[in-house]
GROMACS .gro file of C-alpha atoms in nm:
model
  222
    1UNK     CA    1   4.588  -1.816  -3.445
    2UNK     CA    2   4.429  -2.052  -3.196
    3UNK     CA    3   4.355  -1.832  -2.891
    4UNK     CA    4   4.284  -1.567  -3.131
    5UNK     CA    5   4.005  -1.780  -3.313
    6UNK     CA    6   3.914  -1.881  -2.926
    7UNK     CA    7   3.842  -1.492  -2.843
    8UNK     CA    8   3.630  -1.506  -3.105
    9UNK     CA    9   3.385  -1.765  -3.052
   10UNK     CA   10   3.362  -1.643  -2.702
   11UNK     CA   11   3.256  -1.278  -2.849
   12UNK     CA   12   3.063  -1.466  -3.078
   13UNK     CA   13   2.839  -1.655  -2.793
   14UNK     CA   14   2.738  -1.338  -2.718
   15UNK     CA   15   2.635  -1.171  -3.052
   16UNK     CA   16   2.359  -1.446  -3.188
   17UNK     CA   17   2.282  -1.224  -3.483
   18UNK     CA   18   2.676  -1.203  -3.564
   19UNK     CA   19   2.632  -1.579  -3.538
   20UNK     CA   20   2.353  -1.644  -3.802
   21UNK     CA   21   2.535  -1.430  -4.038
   22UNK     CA   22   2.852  -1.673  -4.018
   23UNK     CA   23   2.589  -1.958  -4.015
   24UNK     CA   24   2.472  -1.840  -4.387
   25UNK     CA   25   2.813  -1.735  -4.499
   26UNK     CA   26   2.984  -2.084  -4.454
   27UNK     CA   27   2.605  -2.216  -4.641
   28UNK     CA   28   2.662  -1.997  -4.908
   29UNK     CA   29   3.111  -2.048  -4.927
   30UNK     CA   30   3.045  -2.477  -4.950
   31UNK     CA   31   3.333  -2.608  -4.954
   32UNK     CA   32   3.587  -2.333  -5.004
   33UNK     CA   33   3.685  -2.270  -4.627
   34UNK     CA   34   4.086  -2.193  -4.702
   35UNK     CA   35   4.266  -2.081  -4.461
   36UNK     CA   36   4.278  -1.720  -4.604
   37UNK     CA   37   3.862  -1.664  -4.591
   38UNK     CA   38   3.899  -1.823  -4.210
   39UNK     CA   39   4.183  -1.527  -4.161
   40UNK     CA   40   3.984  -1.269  -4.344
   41UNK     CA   41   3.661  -1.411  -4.179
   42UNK     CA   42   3.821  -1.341  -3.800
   43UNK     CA   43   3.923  -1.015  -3.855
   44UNK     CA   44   3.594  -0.894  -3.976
   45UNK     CA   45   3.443  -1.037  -3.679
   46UNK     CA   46   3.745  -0.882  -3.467
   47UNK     CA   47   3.609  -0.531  -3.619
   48UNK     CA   48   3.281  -0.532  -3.595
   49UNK     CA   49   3.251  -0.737  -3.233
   50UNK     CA   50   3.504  -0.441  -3.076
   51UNK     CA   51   3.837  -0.615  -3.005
   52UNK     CA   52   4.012  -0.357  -2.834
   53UNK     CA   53   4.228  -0.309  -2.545
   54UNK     CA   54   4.144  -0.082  -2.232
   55UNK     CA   55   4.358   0.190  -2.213
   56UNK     CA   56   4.604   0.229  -1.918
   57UNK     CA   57   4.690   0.536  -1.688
   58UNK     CA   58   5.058   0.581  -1.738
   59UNK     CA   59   5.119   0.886  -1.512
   60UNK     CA   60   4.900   1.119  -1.264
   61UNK     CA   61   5.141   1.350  -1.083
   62UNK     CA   62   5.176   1.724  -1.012
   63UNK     CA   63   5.386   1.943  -1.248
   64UNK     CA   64   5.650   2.038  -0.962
   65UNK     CA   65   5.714   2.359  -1.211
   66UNK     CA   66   5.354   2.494  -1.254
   67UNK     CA   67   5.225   2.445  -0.919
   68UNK     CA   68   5.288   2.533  -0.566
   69UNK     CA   69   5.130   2.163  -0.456
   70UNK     CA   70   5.302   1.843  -0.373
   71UNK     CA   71   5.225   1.484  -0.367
   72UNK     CA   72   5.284   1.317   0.000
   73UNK     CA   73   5.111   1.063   0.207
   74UNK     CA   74   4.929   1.217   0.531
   75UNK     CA   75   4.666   1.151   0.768
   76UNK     CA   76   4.322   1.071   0.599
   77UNK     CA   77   4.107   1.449   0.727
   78UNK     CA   78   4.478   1.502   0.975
   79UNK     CA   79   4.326   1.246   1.225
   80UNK     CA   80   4.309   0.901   1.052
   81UNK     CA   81   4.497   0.635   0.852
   82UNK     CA   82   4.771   0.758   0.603
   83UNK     CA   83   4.670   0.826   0.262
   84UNK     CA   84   4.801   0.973  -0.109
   85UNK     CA   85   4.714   1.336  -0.087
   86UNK     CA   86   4.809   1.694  -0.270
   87UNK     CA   87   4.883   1.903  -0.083
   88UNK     CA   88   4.996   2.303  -0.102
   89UNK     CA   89   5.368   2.327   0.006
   90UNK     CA   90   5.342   2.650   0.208
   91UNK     CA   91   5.697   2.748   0.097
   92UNK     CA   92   5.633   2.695  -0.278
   93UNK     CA   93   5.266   2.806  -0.311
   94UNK     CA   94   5.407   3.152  -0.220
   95UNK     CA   95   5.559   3.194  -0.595
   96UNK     CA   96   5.374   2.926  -0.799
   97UNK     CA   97   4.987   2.924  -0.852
   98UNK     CA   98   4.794   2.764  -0.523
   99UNK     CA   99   4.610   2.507  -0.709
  100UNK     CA  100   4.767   2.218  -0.831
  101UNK     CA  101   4.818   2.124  -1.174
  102UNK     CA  102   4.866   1.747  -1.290
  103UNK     CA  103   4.959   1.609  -1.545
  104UNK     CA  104   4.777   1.317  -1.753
  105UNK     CA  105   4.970   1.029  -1.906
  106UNK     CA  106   4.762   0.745  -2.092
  107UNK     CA  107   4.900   0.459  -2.317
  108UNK     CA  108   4.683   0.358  -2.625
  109UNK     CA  109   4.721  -0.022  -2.726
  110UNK     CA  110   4.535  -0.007  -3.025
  111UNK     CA  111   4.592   0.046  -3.343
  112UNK     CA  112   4.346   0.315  -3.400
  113UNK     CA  113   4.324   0.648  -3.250
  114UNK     CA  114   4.123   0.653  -2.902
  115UNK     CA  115   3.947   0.994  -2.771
  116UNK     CA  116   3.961   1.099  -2.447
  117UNK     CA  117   3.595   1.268  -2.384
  118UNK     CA  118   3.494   1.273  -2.018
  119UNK     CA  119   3.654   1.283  -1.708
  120UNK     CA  120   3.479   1.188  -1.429
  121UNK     CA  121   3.521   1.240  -1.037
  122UNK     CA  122   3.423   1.010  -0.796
  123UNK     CA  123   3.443   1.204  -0.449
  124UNK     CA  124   3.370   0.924  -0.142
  125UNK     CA  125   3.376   1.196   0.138
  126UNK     CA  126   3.459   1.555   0.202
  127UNK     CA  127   3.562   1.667   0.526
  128UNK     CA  128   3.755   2.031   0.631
  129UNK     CA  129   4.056   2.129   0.856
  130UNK     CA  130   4.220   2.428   0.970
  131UNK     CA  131   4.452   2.528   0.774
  132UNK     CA  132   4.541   2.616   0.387
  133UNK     CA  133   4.644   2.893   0.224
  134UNK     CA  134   4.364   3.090   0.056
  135UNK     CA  135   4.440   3.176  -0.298
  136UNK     CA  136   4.188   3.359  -0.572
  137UNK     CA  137   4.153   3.139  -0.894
  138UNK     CA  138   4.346   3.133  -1.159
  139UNK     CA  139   4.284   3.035  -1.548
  140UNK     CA  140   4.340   2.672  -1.630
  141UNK     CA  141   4.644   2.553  -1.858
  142UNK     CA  142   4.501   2.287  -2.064
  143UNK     CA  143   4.185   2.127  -1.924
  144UNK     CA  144   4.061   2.275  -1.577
  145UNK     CA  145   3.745   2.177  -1.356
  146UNK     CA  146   3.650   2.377  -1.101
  147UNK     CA  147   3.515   2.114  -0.796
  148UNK     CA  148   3.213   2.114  -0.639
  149UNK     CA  149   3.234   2.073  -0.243
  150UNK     CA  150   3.005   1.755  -0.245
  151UNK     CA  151   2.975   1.343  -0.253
  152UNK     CA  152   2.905   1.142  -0.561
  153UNK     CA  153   3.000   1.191  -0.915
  154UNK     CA  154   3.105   1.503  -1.114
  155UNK     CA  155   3.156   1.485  -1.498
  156UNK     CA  156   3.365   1.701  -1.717
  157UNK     CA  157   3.297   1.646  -2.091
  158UNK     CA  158   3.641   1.766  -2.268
  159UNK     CA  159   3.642   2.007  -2.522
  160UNK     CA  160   3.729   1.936  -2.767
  161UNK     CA  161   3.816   1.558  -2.674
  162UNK     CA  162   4.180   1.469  -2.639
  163UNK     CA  163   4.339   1.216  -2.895
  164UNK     CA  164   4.584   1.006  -2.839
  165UNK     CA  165   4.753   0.821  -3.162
  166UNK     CA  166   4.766   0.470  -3.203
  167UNK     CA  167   5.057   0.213  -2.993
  168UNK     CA  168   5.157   0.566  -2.827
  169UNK     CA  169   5.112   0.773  -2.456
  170UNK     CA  170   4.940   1.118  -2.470
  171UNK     CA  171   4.956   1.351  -2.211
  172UNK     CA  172   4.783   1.661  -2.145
  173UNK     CA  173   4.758   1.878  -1.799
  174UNK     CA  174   4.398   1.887  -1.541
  175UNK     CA  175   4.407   2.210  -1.295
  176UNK     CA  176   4.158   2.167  -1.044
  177UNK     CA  177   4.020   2.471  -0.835
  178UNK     CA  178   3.694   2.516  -0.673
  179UNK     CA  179   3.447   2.851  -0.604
  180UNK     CA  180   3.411   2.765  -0.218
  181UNK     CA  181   3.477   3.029   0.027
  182UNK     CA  182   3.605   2.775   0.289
  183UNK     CA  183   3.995   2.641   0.315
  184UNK     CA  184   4.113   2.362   0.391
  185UNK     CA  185   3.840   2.201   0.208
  186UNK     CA  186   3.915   1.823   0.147
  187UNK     CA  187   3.786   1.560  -0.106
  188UNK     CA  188   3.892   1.235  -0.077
  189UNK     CA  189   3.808   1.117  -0.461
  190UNK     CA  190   3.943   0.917  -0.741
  191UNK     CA  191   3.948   1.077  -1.081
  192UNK     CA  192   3.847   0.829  -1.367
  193UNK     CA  193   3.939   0.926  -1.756
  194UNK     CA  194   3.660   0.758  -2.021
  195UNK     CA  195   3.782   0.668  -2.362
  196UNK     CA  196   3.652   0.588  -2.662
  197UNK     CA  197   3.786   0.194  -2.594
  198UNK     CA  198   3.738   0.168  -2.211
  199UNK     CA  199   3.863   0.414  -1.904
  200UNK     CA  200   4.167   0.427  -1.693
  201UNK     CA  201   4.169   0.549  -1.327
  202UNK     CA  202   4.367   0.672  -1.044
  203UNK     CA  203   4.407   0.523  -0.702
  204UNK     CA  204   4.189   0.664  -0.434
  205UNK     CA  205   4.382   0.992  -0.293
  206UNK     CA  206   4.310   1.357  -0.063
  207UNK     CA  207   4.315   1.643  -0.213
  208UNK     CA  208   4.349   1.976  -0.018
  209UNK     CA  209   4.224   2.310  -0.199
  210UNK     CA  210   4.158   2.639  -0.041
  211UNK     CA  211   3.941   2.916  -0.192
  212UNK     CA  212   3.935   3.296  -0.111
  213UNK     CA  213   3.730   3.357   0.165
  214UNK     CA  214   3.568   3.731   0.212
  215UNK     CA  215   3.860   3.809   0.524
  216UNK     CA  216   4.158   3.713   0.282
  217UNK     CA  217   4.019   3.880  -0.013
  218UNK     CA  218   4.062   4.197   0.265
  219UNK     CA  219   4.363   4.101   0.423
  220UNK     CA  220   4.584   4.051   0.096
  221UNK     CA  221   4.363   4.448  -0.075
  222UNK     CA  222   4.505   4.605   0.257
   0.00000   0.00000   0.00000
């Protein structure tokens, strides 16, 4: 009860008109501060000053069934220090879909629902290198986002958001593609998901995509 009632005041210091209102309310109760009003008093505070817990990435990995990529740690742009990339496996990406597909895991605390309703990518750099297996686009399976070949911060609004119950994980699967011509385009990124009580994120990574150049469109129609 102690630290809780400590969280409080602390939340309090920072609401002043929260704090009048308690000011008049213990005027106006006299004498009659039980234990049960103090109890009833902190949870309405609680409520109404947002007590709730930032949600926490659970999982962010490829589904090894749905895609032809695979998670490995290589050379940041092939020349420089290792790093957590995707990458297409050139054995599997010739019978699974050449983009990868990942799949979402995130752990509600709370004891309400929480919506998932952006998702936001922070690319750092993009670079290129030879290599990459061309592939034409295919449609998403749950949420997809097709990637711009730029620096700074793309943001995909979900619709409709994703909900994820109360003291439970949710997951739901992100296909990323993009509408360059280029392969072995690279974006070195992390990939951030806002809730409705905070966001979770990944750990910086590389991702490799490919997309189907003029010549392979020719090649593969021969």
């Amino acid at each position: 009860m102690t630290n809780r009632v400590e969280k409080i005041i602390q939340k309090v210091k920072n609401h002043p008109v929260i704090a009048l209102v308690i000011v008049a309310c213990i005027a106006i109760a006299g004498l009659e501060s039980t234990t049960s009003s103090i109890t009833k008093l902190v949870e309405s505070i609680s409520y109404y000053t947002g007590s709730k817990e930032v949600p926490k990435l659970v999982q962010f990995a490829v589904v090894k069934n749905k895609t032809g990529y695979r998670e490995t740690e290589e050379p940041k742009f092939a020349a420089g220090p290792m790093i957590k990339s995707y990458m297409p496996d050139i054995y599997i990406s010739k019978v699974l879909p050449s983009y990868p597909v990942f799949q979402v895991s995130i752990e509600n605390p709370n004891d309400k629902d929480i919506l998932v309703t952006d998702i936001k990518y922070h690319v750092s750099d993009i670079g290129q290198v030879l290599g990459g297996a061309p592939g034409a686009l295919q449609s998403a399976y749950q949420y997809d986002y097709v990637l711009s070949y730029r620096k700074g911060t793309q943001t995909q609004q979900l619709v409709p958001p994703f909900k994820i119950p109360p003291k439970s994980v949710g997951a739901f699967e992100l296909v990323l593609t993009t509408e360059e011509e280029d392969i072995g385009l690279i974006w070195i990124m992390t990939i951030e998901f806002v809730t409705s009580t905070g966001a979770a994120s990944t750990d910086e990574f590389q991702l490799l995509l490919s997309g189907n150049p003029p010549w392979a469109q020719r090649m593969f129609n021969k």
